[in-house]
Short mmCIF file of C-alpha atoms and ligand atoms in Angstrom, two decimals:
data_model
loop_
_atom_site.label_atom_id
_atom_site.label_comp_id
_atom_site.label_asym_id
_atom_site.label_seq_id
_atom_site.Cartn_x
_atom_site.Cartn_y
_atom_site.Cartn_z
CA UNK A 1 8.56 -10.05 18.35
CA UNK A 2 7.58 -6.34 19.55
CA UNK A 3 4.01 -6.36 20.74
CA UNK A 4 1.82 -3.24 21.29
CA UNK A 5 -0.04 -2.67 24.09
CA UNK A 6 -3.20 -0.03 23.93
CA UNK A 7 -5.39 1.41 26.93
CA UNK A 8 -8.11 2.28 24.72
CA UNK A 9 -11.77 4.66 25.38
CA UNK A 10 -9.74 8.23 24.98
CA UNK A 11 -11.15 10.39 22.23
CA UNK A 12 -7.93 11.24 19.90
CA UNK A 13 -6.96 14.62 19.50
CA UNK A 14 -4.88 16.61 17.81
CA UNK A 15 -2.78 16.75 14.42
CA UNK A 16 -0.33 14.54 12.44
CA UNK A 17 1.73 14.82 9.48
CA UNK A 18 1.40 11.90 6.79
CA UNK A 19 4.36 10.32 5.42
CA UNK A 20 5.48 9.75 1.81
CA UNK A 21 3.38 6.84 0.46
CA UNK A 22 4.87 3.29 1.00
CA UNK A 23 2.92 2.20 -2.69
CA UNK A 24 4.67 4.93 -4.64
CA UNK A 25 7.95 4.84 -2.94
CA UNK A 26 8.28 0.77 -3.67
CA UNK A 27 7.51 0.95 -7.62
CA UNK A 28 9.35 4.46 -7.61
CA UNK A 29 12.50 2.75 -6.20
CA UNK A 30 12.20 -0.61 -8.42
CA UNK A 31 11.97 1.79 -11.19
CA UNK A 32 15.59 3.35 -10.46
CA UNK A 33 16.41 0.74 -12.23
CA UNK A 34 15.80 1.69 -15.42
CA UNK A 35 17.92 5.26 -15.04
CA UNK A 36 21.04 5.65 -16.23
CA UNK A 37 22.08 8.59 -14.09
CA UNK A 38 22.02 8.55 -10.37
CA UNK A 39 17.84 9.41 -9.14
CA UNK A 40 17.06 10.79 -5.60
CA UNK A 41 13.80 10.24 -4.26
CA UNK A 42 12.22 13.00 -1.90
CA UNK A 43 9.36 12.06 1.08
CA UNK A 44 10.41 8.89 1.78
CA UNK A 45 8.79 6.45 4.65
CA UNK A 46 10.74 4.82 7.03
CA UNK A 47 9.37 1.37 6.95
CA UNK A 48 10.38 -2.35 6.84
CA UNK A 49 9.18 -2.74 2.84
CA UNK A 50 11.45 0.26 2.13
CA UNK A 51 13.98 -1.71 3.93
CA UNK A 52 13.41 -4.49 2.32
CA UNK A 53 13.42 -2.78 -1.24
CA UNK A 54 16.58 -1.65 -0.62
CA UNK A 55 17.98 -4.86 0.37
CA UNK A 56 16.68 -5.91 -2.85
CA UNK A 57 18.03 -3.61 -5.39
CA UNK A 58 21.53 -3.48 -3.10
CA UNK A 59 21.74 -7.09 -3.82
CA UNK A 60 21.48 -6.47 -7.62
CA UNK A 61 24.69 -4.02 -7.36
CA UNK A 62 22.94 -0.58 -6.87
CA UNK A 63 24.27 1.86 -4.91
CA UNK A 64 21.90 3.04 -2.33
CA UNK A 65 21.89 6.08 0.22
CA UNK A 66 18.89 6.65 2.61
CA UNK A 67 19.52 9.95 4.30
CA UNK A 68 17.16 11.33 6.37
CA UNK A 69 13.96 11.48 4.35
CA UNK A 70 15.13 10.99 0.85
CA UNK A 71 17.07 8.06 -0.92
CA UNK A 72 19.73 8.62 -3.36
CA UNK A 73 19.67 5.60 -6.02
CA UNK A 74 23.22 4.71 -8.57
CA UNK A 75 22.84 2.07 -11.25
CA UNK A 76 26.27 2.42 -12.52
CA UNK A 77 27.38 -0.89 -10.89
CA UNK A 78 24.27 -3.10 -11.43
CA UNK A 79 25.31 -6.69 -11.48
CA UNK A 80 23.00 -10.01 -12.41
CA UNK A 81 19.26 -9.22 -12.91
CA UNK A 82 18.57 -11.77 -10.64
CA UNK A 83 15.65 -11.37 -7.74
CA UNK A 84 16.43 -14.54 -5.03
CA UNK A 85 13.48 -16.09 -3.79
CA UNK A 86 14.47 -15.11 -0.07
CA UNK A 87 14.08 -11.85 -0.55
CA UNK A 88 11.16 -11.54 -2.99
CA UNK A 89 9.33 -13.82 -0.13
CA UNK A 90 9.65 -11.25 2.13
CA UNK A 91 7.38 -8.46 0.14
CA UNK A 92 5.06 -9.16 -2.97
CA UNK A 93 5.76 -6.12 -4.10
CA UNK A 94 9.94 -7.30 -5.12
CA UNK A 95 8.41 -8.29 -8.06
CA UNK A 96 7.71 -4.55 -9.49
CA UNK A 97 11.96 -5.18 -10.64
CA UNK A 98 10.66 -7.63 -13.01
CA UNK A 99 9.27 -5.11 -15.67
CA UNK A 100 12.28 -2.50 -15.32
CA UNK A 101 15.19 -5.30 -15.23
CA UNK A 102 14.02 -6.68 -18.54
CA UNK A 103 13.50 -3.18 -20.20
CA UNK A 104 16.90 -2.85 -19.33
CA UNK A 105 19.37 -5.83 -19.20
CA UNK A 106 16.78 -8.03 -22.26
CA UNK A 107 16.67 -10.20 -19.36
CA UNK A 108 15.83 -11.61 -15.56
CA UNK A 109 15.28 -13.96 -13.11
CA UNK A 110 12.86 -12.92 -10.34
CA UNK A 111 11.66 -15.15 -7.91
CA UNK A 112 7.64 -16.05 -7.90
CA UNK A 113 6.06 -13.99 -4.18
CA UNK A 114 3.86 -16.85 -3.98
CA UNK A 115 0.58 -16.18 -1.84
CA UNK A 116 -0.03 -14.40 0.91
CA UNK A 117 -2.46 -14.00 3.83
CA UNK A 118 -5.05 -11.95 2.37
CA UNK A 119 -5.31 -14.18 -0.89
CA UNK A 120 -3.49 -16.68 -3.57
CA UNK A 121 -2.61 -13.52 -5.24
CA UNK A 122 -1.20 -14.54 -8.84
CA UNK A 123 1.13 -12.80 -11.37
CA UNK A 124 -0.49 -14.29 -14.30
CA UNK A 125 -1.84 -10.47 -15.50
CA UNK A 126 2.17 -8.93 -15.00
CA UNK A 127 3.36 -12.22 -17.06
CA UNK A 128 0.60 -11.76 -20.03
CA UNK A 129 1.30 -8.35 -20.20
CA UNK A 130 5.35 -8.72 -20.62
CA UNK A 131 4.50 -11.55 -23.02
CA UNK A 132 2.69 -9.34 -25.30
CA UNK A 133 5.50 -6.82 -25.18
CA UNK A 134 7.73 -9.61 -26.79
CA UNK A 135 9.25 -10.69 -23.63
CA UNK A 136 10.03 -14.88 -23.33
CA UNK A 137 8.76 -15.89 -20.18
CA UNK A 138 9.23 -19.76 -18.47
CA UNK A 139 8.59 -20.61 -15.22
CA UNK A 140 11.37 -23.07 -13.25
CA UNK A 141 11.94 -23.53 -9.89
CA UNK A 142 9.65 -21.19 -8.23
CA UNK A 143 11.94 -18.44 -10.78
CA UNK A 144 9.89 -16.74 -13.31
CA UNK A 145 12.58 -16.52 -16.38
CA UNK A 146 12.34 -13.59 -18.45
CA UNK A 147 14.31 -12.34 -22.04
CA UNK A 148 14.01 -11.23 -24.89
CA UNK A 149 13.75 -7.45 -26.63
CA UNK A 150 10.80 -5.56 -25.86
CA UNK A 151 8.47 -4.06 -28.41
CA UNK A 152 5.34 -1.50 -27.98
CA UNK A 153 1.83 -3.68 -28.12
CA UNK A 154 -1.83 -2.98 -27.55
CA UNK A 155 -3.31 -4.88 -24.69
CA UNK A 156 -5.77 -4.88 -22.54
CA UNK A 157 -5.14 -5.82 -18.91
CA UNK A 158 -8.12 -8.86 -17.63
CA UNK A 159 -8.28 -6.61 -14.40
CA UNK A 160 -6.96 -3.40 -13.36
CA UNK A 161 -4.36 -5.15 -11.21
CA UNK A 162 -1.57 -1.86 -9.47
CA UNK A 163 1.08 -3.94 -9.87
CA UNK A 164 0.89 -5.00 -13.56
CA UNK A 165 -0.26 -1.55 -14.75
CA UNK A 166 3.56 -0.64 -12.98
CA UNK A 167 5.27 -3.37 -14.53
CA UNK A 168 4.05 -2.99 -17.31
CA UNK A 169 4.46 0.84 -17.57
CA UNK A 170 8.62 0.46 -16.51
CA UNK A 171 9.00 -2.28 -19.52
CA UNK A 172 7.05 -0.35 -21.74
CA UNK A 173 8.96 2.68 -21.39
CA UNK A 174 12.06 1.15 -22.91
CA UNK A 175 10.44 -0.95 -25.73
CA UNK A 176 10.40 -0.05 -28.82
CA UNK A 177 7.92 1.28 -30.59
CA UNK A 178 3.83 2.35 -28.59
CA UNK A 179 2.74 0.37 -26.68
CA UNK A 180 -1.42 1.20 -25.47
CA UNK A 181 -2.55 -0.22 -22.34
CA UNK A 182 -6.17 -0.85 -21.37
CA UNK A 183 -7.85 -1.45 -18.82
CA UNK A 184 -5.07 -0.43 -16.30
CA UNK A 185 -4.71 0.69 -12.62
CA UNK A 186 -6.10 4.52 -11.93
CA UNK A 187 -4.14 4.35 -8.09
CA UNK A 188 -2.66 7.85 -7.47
CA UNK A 189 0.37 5.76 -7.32
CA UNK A 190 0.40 5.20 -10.53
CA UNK A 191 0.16 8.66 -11.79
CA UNK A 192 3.11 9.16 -9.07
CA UNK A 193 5.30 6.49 -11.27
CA UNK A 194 4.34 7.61 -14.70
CA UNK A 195 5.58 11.41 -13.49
CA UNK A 196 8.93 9.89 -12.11
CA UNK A 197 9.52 7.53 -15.34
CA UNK A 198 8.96 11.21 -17.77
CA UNK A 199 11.12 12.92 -15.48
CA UNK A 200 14.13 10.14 -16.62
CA UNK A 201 12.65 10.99 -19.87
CA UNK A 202 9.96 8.41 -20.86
CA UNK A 203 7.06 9.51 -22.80
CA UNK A 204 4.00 8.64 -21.04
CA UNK A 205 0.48 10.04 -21.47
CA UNK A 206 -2.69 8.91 -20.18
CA UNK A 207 -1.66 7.66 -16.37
CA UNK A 208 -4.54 8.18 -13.93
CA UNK A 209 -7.15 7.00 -16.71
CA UNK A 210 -7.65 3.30 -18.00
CA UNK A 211 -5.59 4.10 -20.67
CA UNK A 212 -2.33 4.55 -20.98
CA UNK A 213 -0.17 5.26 -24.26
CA UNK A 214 3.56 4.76 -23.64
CA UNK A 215 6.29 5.81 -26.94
CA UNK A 216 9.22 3.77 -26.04
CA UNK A 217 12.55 5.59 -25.65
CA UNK A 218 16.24 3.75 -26.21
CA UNK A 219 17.41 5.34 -22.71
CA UNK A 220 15.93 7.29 -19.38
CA UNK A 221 18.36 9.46 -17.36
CA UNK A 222 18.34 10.40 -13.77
CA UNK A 223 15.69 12.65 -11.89
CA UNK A 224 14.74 14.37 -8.55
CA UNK A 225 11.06 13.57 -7.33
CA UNK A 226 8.93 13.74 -4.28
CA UNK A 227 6.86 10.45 -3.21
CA UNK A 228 3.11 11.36 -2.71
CA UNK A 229 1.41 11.44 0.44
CA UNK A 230 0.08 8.08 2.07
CA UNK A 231 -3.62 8.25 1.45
CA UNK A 232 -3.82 4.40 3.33
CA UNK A 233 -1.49 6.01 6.41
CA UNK A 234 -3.70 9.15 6.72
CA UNK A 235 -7.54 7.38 6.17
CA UNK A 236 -5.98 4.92 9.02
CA UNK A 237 -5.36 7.78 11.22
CA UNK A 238 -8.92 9.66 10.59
CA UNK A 239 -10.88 6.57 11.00
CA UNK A 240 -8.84 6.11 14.44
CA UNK A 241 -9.94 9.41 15.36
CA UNK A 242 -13.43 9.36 13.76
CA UNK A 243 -13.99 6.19 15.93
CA UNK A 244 -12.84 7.49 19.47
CA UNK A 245 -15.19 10.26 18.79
CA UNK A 246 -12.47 12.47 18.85
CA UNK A 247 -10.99 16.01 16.51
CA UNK A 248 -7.83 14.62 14.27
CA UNK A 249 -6.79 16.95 11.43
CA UNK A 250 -3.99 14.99 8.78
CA UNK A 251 -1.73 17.05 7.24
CA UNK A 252 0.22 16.95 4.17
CA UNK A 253 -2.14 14.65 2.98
CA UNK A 254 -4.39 15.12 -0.47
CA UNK A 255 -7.37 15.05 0.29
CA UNK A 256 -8.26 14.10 -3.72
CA UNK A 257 -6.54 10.87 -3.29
CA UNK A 258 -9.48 10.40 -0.30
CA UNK A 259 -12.34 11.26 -1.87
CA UNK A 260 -15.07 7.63 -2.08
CA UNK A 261 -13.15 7.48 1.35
CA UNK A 262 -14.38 10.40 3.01
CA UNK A 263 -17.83 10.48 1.02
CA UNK A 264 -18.06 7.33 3.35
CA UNK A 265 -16.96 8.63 6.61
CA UNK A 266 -19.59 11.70 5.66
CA UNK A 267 -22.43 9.07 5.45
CA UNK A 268 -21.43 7.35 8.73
CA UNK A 269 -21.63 10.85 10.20
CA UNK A 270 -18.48 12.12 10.57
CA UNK A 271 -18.02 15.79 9.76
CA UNK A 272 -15.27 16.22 7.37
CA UNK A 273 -13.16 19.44 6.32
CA UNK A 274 -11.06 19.57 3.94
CA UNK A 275 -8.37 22.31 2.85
CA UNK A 276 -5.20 21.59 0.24
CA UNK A 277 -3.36 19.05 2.29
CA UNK A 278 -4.80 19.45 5.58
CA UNK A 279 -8.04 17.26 6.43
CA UNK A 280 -9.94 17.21 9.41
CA UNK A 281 -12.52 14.18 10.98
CA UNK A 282 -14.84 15.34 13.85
CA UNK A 283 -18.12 13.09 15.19
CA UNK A 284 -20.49 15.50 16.20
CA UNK A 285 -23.74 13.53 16.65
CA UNK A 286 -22.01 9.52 16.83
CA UNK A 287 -21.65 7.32 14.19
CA UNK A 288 -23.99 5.51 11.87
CA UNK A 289 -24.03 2.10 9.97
CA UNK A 290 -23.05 2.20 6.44
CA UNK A 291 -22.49 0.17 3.30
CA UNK A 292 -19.25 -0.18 2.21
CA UNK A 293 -17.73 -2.45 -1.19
CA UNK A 294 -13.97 -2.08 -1.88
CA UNK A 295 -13.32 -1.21 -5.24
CA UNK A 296 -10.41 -0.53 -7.66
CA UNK A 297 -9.38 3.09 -7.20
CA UNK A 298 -11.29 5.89 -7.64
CA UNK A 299 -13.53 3.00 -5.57
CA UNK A 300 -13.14 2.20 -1.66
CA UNK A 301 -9.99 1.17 -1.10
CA UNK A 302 -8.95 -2.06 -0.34
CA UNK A 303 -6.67 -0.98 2.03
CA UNK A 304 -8.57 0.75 4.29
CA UNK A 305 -12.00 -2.02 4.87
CA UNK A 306 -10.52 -3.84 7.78
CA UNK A 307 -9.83 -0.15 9.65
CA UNK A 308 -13.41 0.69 8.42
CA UNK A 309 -14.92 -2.53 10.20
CA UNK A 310 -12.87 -2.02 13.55
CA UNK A 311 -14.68 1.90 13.01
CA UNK A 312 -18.17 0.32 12.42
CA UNK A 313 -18.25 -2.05 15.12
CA UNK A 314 -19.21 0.87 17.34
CA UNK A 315 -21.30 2.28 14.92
CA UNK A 316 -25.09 2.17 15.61
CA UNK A 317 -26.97 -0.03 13.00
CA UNK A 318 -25.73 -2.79 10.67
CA UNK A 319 -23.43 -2.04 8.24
CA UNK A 320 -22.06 -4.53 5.21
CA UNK A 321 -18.98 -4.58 4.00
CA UNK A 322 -18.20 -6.36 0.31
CA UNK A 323 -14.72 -6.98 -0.21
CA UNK A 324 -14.47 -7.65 -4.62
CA UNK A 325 -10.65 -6.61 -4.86
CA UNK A 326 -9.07 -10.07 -2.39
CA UNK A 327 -10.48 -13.32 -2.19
CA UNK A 328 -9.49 -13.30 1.37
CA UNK A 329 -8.95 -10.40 3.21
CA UNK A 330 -11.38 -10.75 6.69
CA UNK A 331 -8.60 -11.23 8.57
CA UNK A 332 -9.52 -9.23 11.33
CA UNK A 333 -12.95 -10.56 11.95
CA UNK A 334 -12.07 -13.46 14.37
CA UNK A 335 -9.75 -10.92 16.23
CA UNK A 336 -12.37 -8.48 16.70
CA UNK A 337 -14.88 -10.81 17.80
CA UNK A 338 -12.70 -11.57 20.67
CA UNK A 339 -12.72 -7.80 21.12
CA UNK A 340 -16.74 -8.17 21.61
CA UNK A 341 -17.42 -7.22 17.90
CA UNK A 342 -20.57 -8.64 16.33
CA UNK A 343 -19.80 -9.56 12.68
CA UNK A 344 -21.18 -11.95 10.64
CA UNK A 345 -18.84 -13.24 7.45
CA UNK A 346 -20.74 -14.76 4.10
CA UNK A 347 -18.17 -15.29 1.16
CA UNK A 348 -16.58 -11.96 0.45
CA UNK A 349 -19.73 -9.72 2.67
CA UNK A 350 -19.62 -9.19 6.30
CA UNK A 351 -22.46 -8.11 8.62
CA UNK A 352 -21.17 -5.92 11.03
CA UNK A 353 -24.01 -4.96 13.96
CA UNK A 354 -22.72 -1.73 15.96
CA UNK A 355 -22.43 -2.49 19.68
CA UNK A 356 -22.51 -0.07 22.51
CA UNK A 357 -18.56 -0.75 22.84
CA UNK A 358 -15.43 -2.82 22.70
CA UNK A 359 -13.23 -4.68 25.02
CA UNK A 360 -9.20 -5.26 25.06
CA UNK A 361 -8.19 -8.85 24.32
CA UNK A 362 -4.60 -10.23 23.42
CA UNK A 363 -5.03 -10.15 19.58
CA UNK A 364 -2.67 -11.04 16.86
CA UNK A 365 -1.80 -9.12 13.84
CA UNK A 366 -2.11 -11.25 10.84
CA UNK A 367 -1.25 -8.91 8.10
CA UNK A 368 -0.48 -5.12 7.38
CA UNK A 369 -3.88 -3.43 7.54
CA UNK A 370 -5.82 -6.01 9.26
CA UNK A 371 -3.10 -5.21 12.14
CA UNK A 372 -3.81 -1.65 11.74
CA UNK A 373 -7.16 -2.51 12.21
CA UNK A 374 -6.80 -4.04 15.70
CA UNK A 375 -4.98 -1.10 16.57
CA UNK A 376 -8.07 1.02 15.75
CA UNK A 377 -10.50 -1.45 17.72
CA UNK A 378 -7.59 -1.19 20.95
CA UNK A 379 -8.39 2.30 20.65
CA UNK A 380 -11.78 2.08 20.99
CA UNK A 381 -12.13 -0.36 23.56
CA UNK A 382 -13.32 0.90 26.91
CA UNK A 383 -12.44 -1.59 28.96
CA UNK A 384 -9.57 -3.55 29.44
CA UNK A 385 -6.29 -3.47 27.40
CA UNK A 386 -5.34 -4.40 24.37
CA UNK A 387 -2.21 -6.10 22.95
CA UNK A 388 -1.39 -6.38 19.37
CA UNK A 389 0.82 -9.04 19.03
CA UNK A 390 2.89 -9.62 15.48
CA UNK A 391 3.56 -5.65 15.18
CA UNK A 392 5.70 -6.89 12.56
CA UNK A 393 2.97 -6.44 10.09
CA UNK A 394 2.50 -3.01 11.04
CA UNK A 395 5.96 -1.71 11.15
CA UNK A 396 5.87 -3.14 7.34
CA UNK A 397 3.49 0.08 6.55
CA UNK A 398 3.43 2.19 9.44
CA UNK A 399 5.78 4.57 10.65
CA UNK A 400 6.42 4.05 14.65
CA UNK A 401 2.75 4.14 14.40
CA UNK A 402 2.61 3.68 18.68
CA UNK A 403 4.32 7.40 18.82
CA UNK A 404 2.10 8.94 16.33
CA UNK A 405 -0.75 7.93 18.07
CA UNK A 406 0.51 9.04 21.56
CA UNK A 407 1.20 12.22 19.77
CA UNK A 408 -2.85 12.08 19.31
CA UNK A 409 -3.44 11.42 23.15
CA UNK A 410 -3.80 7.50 22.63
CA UNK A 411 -2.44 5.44 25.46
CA UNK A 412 -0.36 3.03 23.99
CA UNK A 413 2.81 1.55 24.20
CA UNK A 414 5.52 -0.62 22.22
CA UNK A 415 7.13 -3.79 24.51
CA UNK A 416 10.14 -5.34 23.19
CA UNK A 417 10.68 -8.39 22.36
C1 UD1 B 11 -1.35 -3.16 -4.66
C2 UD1 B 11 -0.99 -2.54 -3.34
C3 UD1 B 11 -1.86 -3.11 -2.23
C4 UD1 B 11 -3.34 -2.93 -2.58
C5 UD1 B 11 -3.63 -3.48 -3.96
C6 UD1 B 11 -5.05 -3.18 -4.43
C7 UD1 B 11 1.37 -2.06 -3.60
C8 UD1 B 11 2.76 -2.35 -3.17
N1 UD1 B 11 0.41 -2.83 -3.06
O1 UD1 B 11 -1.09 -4.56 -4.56
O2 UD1 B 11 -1.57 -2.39 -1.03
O3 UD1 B 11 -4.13 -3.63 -1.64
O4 UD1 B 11 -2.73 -2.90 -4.93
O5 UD1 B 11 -5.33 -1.85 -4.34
O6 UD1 B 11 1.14 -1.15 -4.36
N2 UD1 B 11 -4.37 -10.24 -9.60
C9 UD1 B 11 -4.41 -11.32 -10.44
N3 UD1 B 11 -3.37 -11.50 -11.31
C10 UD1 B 11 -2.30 -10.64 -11.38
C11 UD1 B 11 -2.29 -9.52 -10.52
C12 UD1 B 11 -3.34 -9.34 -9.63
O7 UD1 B 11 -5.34 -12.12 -10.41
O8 UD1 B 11 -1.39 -10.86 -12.20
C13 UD1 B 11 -5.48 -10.02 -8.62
C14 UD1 B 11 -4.97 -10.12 -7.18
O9 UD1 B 11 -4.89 -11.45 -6.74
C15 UD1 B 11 -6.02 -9.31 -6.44
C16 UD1 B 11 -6.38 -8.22 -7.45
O10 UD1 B 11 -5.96 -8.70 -8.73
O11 UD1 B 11 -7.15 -10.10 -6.16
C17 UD1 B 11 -5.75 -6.88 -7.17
O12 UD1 B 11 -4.35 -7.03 -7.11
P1 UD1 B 11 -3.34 -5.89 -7.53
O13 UD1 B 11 -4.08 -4.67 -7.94
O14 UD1 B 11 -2.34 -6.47 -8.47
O15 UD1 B 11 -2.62 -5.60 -6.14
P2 UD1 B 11 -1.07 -5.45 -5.89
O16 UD1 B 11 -0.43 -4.67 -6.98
O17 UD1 B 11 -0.49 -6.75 -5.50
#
């Protein structure tokens, strides 16, 4: 397993492009599915999940080219609807091909993801949701089995989980009939989808909002479309930057996707500029403590509180942090205390007291962003080195994230296993 090792206390500098964004190009991929004509998808990350999508829907019978930066996508061989359990282990988000391979065969077999480090993490909200749509759902095996003919419904979702609100969107587009959903997802990525799934010709209205009206069509063609920017992949980076004390400017980023995100790097002090895609993080005076609580989107996200503590341990004051989306996702707390962090954890808040600085430890990833947040705290270390072992997790999300942040001035480097 690769390991990275980081030389951390240099202030980072300079400017990086943002990739596509790894939670529109998984659902925008799953939803290939569903066309009928060959799709090619624009902006694309090079990352393990993307791999591991594409193992996914290869397995099923579609014919997949990765080129470069975009993916072409051919469903004109699909075999089985069938999702194995050793692939669907690998990445929770396999199950998005649960909503589009019912729309589109009347039936499925998709393995259950089963928990995961930052939580139990149920499907019980995707299930309810197909259920209501007419679908016949029983669970053997560790398979959830799926069948039936889908019909348009009202429902409203128990929480505005991303992942339902997208498989429920793909099934719904091919049902017959309306279907209105409430209480849904308002991630950017969604929006992303919902523009992809019109472009094969679904009519959708309402995506972006907590409601969503979908008009079932029989059949959705083929389509071009570009994958939005990575609003997780770019915060990472200015919070990296913001927390070395340094000048990092993202660009092709949207700065819109940001915005409860940089409102909070404002309060901790951080001067922020922002122009069309470019954004730029300076700390002129140092940074303050803040209160932070992750929320569903336009909220904090989720996905950027463990590289917010890692930024806050340095910051002067005592901040709290309230995570309310996971049950379980302080990961990254008993790795930065070994970094000299002084955090406090009570059920789903954390304490975090600023301290003058961090050390390098050996520290080990434990999952995506909680590894991305150890990368952050090796940066800011002043002392000592830091090794982030696992990088596994990271390459999962991040794109050769070690280069990009040598490309910023970082000293850092990737051993191989
Ligand atoms: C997606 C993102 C992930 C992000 C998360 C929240 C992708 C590939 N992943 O994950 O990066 O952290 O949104 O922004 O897009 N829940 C249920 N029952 C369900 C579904 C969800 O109880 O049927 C709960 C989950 O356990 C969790 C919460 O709802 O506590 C949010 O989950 P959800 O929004 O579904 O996240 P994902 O789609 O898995």
């Amino acid at each position: 397993m690769d390991r990275i090792v980081i030389r951390g206390g240099k202030p980072l500098q300079g400017t990086i492009h943002i990739r596509g964004a790894k939670n529109s190009a998984l659902p925008l991929m799953a939803a290939c599915l569903l066309a009928e004509e060959p799709c090619t998808l624009h902006n694309i990350p090079c990352l393990h999940d993307v791999f591991t999508m594409d193992k996914l829907l290869s397995a099923m019978g579609m014919n997949i080219e990765f080129t470069g930066r975009y993916l072409t996508l051919d469903t004109s061989s699909l075999g089985e609807p069938v999702a194995p359990y050793e692939l669907v282990r690998k990445m929770r988000a396999s199950f998005f091909v649960l909503g589009p391979l019912l729309a589109r065969h009347g039936k499925a077999k998709v393995s259950l993801p089963g928990g995961c480090a930052i939580g139990t993490r149920p499907v019980d909200i995707h299930l309810k949701g197909l259920e209501a749509l007419g679908a016949e759902i029983s669970i053997e095996d560790g398979y959830v089995y799926a069948k039936g003919t889908l019909h348009g419904a009202d429902l409203t979702l128990d929480f505005p989980s991303v992942g339902a609100t997208e498989n429920l969107l793909m099934a719904a587009s091919r049902a017959k009939g309306v279907t209105r959903l409430a209480n849904v997802a308002r991630e950017p990525e969604i929006a992303d989808l919902a523009r992809f799934l019109n472009r094969l010709g679904a009519q959708i209205s309402g995506a972006g909002s907590d409601l969503i009206t979908v008009v079932g069509v029989d059949s959705l063609g083929g389509a071009e479309h570009t994958v939005i920017p990575d609003r997780v992949e770019a915060g990472t980076f200015l919070l990296a930057g913001a927390a070395t004390g340094g000048d990092v400017t993202v660009q092709n980023s949207d700065p819109d996707h940001l915005s409860s995100f940089l409102n909070k790097l404002r309060q901790a002090g951080a001067e922020v500029e922002a122009h069309n895609s470019r954004i730029r993080v300076t700390v002129p005076n140092g940074l303050k403590a803040l209160d932070v609580t992750t929320q569903p989107y336009p909220g904090f996200p989720t996905d950027l509180q463990a590289q917010m503590m890692a930024m806050l341990c340095v910051a002067e004051g005592a901040s709290v942090i309230k995570e309310t989306v996971f049950e379980n996702r302080f990961m990254q707390v008993g790795e930065l205390l070994r970094m000299g962090a002084d955090i406090e954890v009570d059920g789903n808040a954390a304490v975090v007291r600023g301290v003058k600085a961090l050390q390098g430890a050996p520290v080990m990833a434990s999952d995506l962003r909680a590894s991305a947040a150890l990368v952050v705290a090796g940066l800011i270390a002043k002392r000592g080195e830091t090794s982030v072992n696992r990088v596994y997790h990271i390459d999962r999300g991040y794109e050769r994230i070690e280069e990009r942040f040598m490309a910023l001035g970082a000293d850092m480097e990737r051993i191989r296993d």
